CSV table of C-alpha atoms in Angstrom, one decimal:
chain,number,residue,atom,x,y,z
A,207,VAL,CA,52.6,-31.9,9.6
A,208,THR,CA,54.1,-29.7,6.3
A,209,LEU,CA,51.6,-28.2,4.2
A,210,GLN,CA,52.9,-26.1,0.8
A,211,ALA,CA,51.0,-24.8,-1.9
A,212,ALA,CA,52.7,-23.2,-4.9
A,213,TYR,CA,51.3,-21.1,-8.0
A,214,ASP,CA,52.9,-19.8,-11.2
A,215,LEU,CA,52.0,-17.9,-14.1
A,216,ARG,CA,54.0,-17.4,-17.2
A,217,ASN,CA,53.1,-15.1,-20.4
A,218,THR,CA,55.3,-15.5,-23.2
A,219,ARG,CA,55.1,-13.7,-26.5
A,220,SER,CA,57.5,-15.1,-29.5
A,221,PRO,CA,57.9,-12.8,-32.0
A,222,ASP,CA,58.1,-13.3,-36.0
A,223,SER,CA,60.6,-16.3,-36.2
A,224,ASP,CA,61.6,-19.0,-38.9
A,225,ALA,CA,59.4,-21.9,-39.0
A,226,ASP,CA,60.9,-24.2,-42.2
A,227,PHE,CA,63.9,-24.7,-40.7
A,228,GLY,CA,65.6,-24.4,-43.7
A,229,PRO,CA,67.4,-21.4,-46.1
A,230,LEU,CA,64.3,-19.9,-47.6
A,231,ASN,CA,62.1,-17.4,-46.2
A,232,ALA,CA,58.9,-19.7,-46.6
A,233,VAL,CA,57.4,-20.0,-43.6
A,234,ARG,CA,57.1,-17.6,-40.7
A,235,ASP,CA,55.5,-18.3,-36.9
A,236,SER,CA,54.5,-16.1,-34.1
A,237,GLY,CA,52.2,-15.9,-31.6
A,238,ARG,CA,51.7,-16.1,-27.3
A,239,ASP,CA,51.8,-18.8,-24.8
A,240,ARG,CA,50.0,-18.7,-21.3
A,241,LEU,CA,50.9,-21.5,-18.4
A,242,ARG,CA,49.4,-21.6,-15.0
A,243,THR,CA,50.3,-24.3,-12.7
A,244,LEU,CA,49.0,-24.8,-9.4
A,245,THR,CA,50.6,-27.5,-7.0
A,246,THR,CA,49.9,-28.6,-3.3
A,247,GLU,CA,51.4,-31.2,-0.6
A,248,LEU,CA,50.4,-32.5,2.5
A,249,ARG,CA,53.4,-34.5,4.5
A,250,LEU,CA,53.5,-36.3,7.7
A,251,ASP,CA,56.5,-37.2,9.5
A,252,THR,CA,56.0,-39.2,12.3
A,253,GLU,CA,58.7,-41.0,14.7
A,254,LEU,CA,57.3,-43.8,15.7
A,255,SER,CA,60.2,-45.0,18.2
A,256,ASP,CA,63.7,-45.2,18.2
A,257,GLN,CA,64.2,-47.6,15.6
A,258,LEU,CA,61.2,-46.7,13.0
A,259,SER,CA,60.1,-43.4,11.4
A,260,SER,CA,58.0,-43.1,8.5
A,261,LEU,CA,57.0,-39.9,5.9
A,262,ILE,CA,54.0,-40.1,4.5
A,263,GLY,CA,52.0,-37.7,2.0
A,264,LEU,CA,49.3,-36.1,-0.6
A,265,PHE,CA,50.0,-34.7,-3.8
A,266,TYR,CA,47.8,-32.8,-6.3
A,267,SER,CA,49.0,-30.8,-9.4
A,268,ARG,CA,46.6,-28.5,-12.2
A,269,GLU,CA,48.5,-27.5,-15.1
A,270,THR,CA,46.8,-25.1,-18.2
A,271,ARG,CA,48.4,-24.2,-21.1
A,272,ASP,CA,46.8,-21.7,-24.1
A,273,ILE,CA,48.5,-21.2,-26.9
A,274,ALA,CA,47.8,-19.1,-30.0
A,275,LEU,CA,50.0,-19.5,-33.1
A,276,ASN,CA,49.6,-17.1,-36.3
A,277,ARG,CA,51.7,-18.9,-39.2
A,278,THR,CA,52.5,-16.8,-42.2
A,279,ILE,CA,53.2,-18.8,-45.3
A,280,VAL,CA,55.2,-16.4,-47.3
A,281,ILE,CA,55.6,-18.7,-50.4
A,282,ALA,CA,51.8,-19.1,-50.5
A,283,GLY,CA,51.4,-15.1,-50.6
A,284,ASN,CA,51.8,-14.2,-46.9
A,285,ALA,CA,48.8,-16.9,-46.3
A,286,LEU,CA,47.9,-16.6,-42.7
A,287,VAL,CA,47.0,-19.7,-40.8
A,288,ARG,CA,45.9,-19.6,-37.4
A,289,GLN,CA,45.7,-22.1,-34.6
A,290,THR,CA,44.9,-22.6,-31.0
A,291,ASP,CA,46.1,-25.0,-28.5
A,292,ARG,CA,44.7,-25.8,-25.4
A,293,ARG,CA,45.9,-28.0,-22.6
A,294,VAL,CA,44.9,-29.1,-19.2
A,295,GLY,CA,46.5,-31.6,-16.7
A,296,ASN,CA,45.9,-33.2,-13.5
A,297,THR,CA,47.9,-35.1,-11.3
A,298,TYR,CA,46.9,-36.8,-7.8
A,299,GLY,CA,49.5,-38.8,-5.7
A,300,ALA,CA,49.9,-40.4,-2.7
A,301,PHE,CA,53.2,-41.6,-1.4
A,302,GLY,CA,54.6,-42.9,1.7
A,303,THR,CA,58.3,-44.4,3.1
A,304,LEU,CA,59.0,-46.7,6.3
A,305,PHE,CA,62.3,-45.8,7.9
A,306,TRP,CA,63.9,-48.4,9.6
A,307,LYS,CA,67.5,-48.7,11.6
A,308,PRO,CA,67.4,-51.9,13.6
A,309,ASN,CA,71.0,-50.5,14.9
A,310,THR,CA,73.3,-47.6,14.4
A,311,ASP,CA,75.1,-49.0,11.7
A,312,TRP,CA,72.0,-50.2,9.6
A,313,GLU,CA,69.1,-48.2,8.3
A,314,VAL,CA,66.7,-49.5,5.3
A,315,ALA,CA,64.1,-46.9,3.3
A,316,ALA,CA,61.4,-48.5,1.7
A,317,GLY,CA,59.0,-46.5,0.4
A,318,LEU,CA,56.0,-46.6,-2.6
A,319,ARG,CA,54.2,-43.6,-5.0
A,320,PHE,CA,51.0,-43.6,-6.7
A,321,ASP,CA,50.2,-41.3,-9.0
A,322,HIS,CA,47.0,-40.8,-11.4
A,323,GLU,CA,47.2,-38.6,-14.2
A,324,SER,CA,44.7,-37.3,-16.5
A,325,ARG,CA,45.1,-34.9,-19.7
A,326,ASP,CA,43.0,-33.2,-22.3
A,327,ALA,CA,43.7,-31.2,-25.4
A,328,THR,CA,41.5,-29.3,-27.4
A,329,GLY,CA,42.9,-27.0,-30.6
A,330,THR,CA,41.9,-25.5,-33.5
A,331,ILE,CA,43.2,-24.3,-37.0
A,332,GLN,CA,41.5,-21.7,-39.1
A,333,GLY,CA,38.8,-22.1,-36.6
A,334,THR,CA,38.0,-25.6,-37.3
A,335,ALA,CA,38.5,-28.0,-34.2
A,336,ILE,CA,40.7,-31.0,-34.2
A,337,PRO,CA,39.7,-33.8,-32.6
A,338,ALA,CA,40.1,-33.6,-28.7
A,339,ALA,CA,43.0,-35.7,-27.3
A,340,HIS,CA,43.0,-37.4,-23.8
A,341,ILE,CA,45.9,-39.5,-21.9
A,342,LYS,CA,45.9,-40.8,-18.6
A,343,SER,CA,47.8,-43.2,-16.6
A,344,ASP,CA,48.1,-44.7,-13.2
A,345,GLN,CA,51.9,-45.8,-12.0
A,346,PHE,CA,53.4,-47.3,-8.8
A,347,GLN,CA,57.1,-46.2,-8.3
A,348,PRO,CA,58.5,-48.4,-5.2
A,349,LYS,CA,61.8,-47.5,-4.0
A,350,LEU,CA,64.3,-49.5,-1.5
A,351,THR,CA,67.5,-48.1,-0.1
A,352,VAL,CA,69.5,-50.0,2.0
A,353,THR,CA,72.6,-48.0,4.1
A,354,ARG,CA,75.4,-49.3,6.1
A,355,HIS,CA,77.6,-46.8,8.3
A,356,TRP,CA,81.0,-48.4,8.8
A,357,ASP,CA,81.8,-45.7,11.4
A,358,SER,CA,81.5,-42.0,11.5
A,359,ARG,CA,83.5,-41.0,8.6
A,360,MET,CA,82.3,-43.7,5.9
A,361,MET,CA,79.0,-45.1,4.8
A,362,THR,CA,77.9,-47.6,1.6
A,363,TYR,CA,74.2,-47.8,0.5
A,364,ALA,CA,72.4,-49.6,-2.2
A,365,SER,CA,69.2,-48.6,-4.0
A,366,VAL,CA,66.6,-50.0,-6.6
A,367,ALA,CA,63.8,-47.9,-7.5
A,368,ARG,CA,61.5,-47.0,-10.4
A,369,GLY,CA,60.7,-43.7,-11.5
A,370,TYR,CA,57.5,-42.6,-14.3
A,371,ARG,CA,57.4,-39.3,-16.6
A,372,GLY,CA,53.9,-38.6,-17.7
A,373,GLY,CA,53.1,-38.6,-21.7
A,374,GLY,CA,51.9,-35.4,-23.6
A,375,PHE,CA,50.7,-33.7,-26.6
A,376,ASN,CA,52.3,-32.3,-29.9
A,377,PRO,CA,51.1,-28.9,-31.4
A,378,PRO,CA,47.4,-29.4,-33.6
A,379,ASN,CA,49.7,-28.8,-36.7
A,380,ALA,CA,51.6,-32.2,-35.9
A,381,PRO,CA,50.7,-35.9,-37.3
A,382,PHE,CA,51.4,-37.2,-34.1
A,383,ARG,CA,49.1,-35.6,-31.4
A,384,THR,CA,49.9,-37.4,-28.5
A,385,TYR,CA,53.0,-39.7,-27.0
A,386,LYS,CA,52.8,-42.0,-24.0
A,387,GLY,CA,54.4,-41.5,-20.5
A,388,ASP,CA,57.9,-43.2,-20.2
A,389,SER,CA,59.3,-45.0,-17.1
A,390,VAL,CA,62.7,-46.4,-15.7
A,391,TRP,CA,64.3,-48.6,-13.1
A,392,THR,CA,67.0,-47.4,-11.6
A,393,TYR,CA,70.3,-49.6,-9.9
A,394,GLU,CA,73.0,-48.1,-8.0
A,395,ILE,CA,75.6,-48.9,-5.3
A,396,GLY,CA,77.8,-46.1,-3.7
A,397,SER,CA,79.9,-45.1,-0.9
A,398,LYS,CA,80.7,-42.1,1.1
A,399,TYR,CA,83.9,-41.0,3.0
A,400,ALA,CA,84.5,-37.9,4.9
A,401,SER,CA,87.4,-36.5,7.3
A,402,ARG,CA,89.0,-33.4,8.6
A,403,GLY,CA,88.5,-31.6,5.2
A,404,PHE,CA,88.6,-34.2,2.8
A,405,SER,CA,85.4,-36.0,1.2
A,406,LEU,CA,85.5,-38.9,-1.4
A,407,SER,CA,82.1,-40.2,-2.9
A,408,GLY,CA,81.7,-42.6,-6.1
A,409,ALA,CA,78.9,-44.9,-7.2
A,410,ILE,CA,78.1,-47.5,-9.9
A,411,PHE,CA,74.6,-46.9,-11.7
A,412,TYR,CA,72.3,-48.6,-14.2
A,413,ASN,CA,68.9,-47.2,-15.7
A,414,ASP,CA,66.9,-49.2,-18.1
A,415,TYR,CA,64.4,-47.1,-19.4
A,416,LYS,CA,61.2,-48.1,-21.7
A,417,ASP,CA,59.5,-46.0,-24.1
A,418,TYR,CA,61.9,-43.0,-23.8
A,419,ILE,CA,60.4,-39.4,-24.9
A,420,GLY,CA,62.8,-37.2,-26.7
A,421,ILE,CA,62.4,-34.4,-28.7
A,422,ASN,CA,63.8,-36.4,-31.8
A,423,SER,CA,61.8,-35.5,-35.0
A,424,ILE,CA,61.2,-32.9,-37.2
A,425,ALA,CA,57.8,-33.8,-39.0
A,426,PRO,CA,55.4,-32.2,-41.9
A,427,ALA,CA,52.9,-29.7,-40.0
A,428,VAL,CA,49.6,-28.8,-41.6
A,429,PRO,CA,49.0,-27.1,-44.1
A,430,ALA,CA,52.6,-25.8,-44.5
A,431,GLY,CA,56.5,-26.1,-43.3
A,432,LEU,CA,57.3,-28.1,-40.4
A,433,VAL,CA,57.1,-29.1,-36.6
A,434,THR,CA,59.0,-30.6,-34.3
A,435,VAL,CA,57.2,-33.4,-32.2
A,436,ASP,CA,57.9,-35.7,-29.0
A,437,LEU,CA,57.6,-39.3,-29.9
A,438,ASN,CA,58.6,-42.3,-27.7
A,439,SER,CA,62.2,-43.5,-28.8
A,440,GLY,CA,61.7,-46.6,-27.5
A,441,ASP,CA,63.7,-48.7,-25.1
A,442,ILE,CA,67.0,-47.1,-23.3
A,443,GLU,CA,69.9,-48.8,-20.8
A,444,SER,CA,72.6,-46.4,-19.4
A,445,TYR,CA,75.2,-47.3,-17.1
A,446,GLY,CA,78.3,-45.6,-15.8
A,447,ILE,CA,80.3,-44.5,-12.6
A,448,GLU,CA,80.5,-41.3,-10.9
A,449,LEU,CA,83.3,-40.0,-8.8
A,450,GLU,CA,83.2,-36.9,-6.7
A,451,ALA,CA,86.2,-35.3,-4.1
A,452,ALA,CA,86.7,-32.3,-2.2
A,453,PHE,CA,89.7,-31.0,0.0
A,454,LYS,CA,89.9,-28.0,2.3
A,455,PRO,CA,93.6,-27.1,2.5
A,456,THR,CA,92.3,-24.2,4.8
A,457,PRO,CA,89.0,-22.8,6.0
A,458,GLN,CA,88.8,-20.3,3.6
A,459,TRP,CA,89.7,-22.7,0.4
A,460,THR,CA,88.0,-25.6,-1.0
A,461,ILE,CA,89.6,-27.5,-4.2
A,462,SER,CA,86.5,-30.3,-5.3
A,463,GLY,CA,86.4,-32.1,-8.5
A,464,GLY,CA,84.2,-35.2,-10.2
A,465,LEU,CA,84.4,-37.3,-13.0
A,466,THR,CA,81.3,-39.4,-14.6
A,467,TYR,CA,81.7,-41.7,-17.2
A,468,GLN,CA,78.2,-42.6,-18.8
A,469,HIS,CA,77.4,-45.4,-21.9
A,470,SER,CA,73.9,-45.5,-23.1
A,471,ARG,CA,72.7,-46.8,-26.2
A,472,LEU,CA,69.1,-47.5,-27.8
A,473,THR,CA,67.8,-51.3,-27.4
A,474,ASP,CA,64.8,-51.1,-28.7
A,475,SER,CA,63.8,-48.1,-31.3
A,476,SER,CA,60.4,-50.0,-33.1
A,477,ALA,CA,58.1,-47.6,-31.4
A,478,TYR,CA,59.7,-44.5,-33.3
A,479,THR,CA,60.3,-46.5,-36.4
A,480,ARG,CA,56.4,-47.4,-36.6
A,481,ALA,CA,55.7,-43.7,-35.9
A,482,THR,CA,57.7,-42.2,-38.6
A,483,ASN,CA,58.8,-45.2,-40.8
A,484,ARG,CA,62.2,-44.4,-39.7
A,485,VAL,CA,65.3,-46.0,-38.2
A,486,LEU,CA,67.2,-44.4,-35.2
């Protein structure tokens, strides 16, 4: 049984900085940001038999963020606009993986994770509250890996898995307050070899993303200036190969190198176009 917990506190103060992204001294920002994160995880690792073992667990995370921003509109006689932004997020997770070794050559690992996420955001501009925002999601994330050990030096594997990243919020002065989460199916085939100070590994992969999140737009802010926003870019596919090698000519020296080729492209950016009236 393993129980672990962590608490993180970050206080950030931002000095006066440019907020209009242009050559003129038109809009200036300053402010502070306070982020608190608490995470706990409980894991139970069990050897059921010589051929079967399992890992199951529970996860919880709570994140609280408070942002205060002072925006000075220089071109409007140094008019001051104050805004606040409070975000609270709770994530609950349960996961389990079963490992099966029918013999010394083969291993199968099958896992499943469930996450429930709930996030809320409130804020004010010049003391006036803006509409509260809420997002939630329930996601299943399966994974399957099959491994073949040819001998003590070489193994080959194939895996398929689904991952998910939760959505979030943009600042109160942004035209898009929320964006939804994105997901990806990953497929990979690879092999590893190691013997007498030399190792070589390679993999071929393909990733299929849905509603990919990116910092991909600068939008007009309320009441003045510009603001960067997160948006769902759309669907993306990427594929490629990876190679890594290492060689130890002596116990004191290691020579290593790697090569990755990856091709990525948007397959459907209609979600971005609907939000911005622009085409990626």
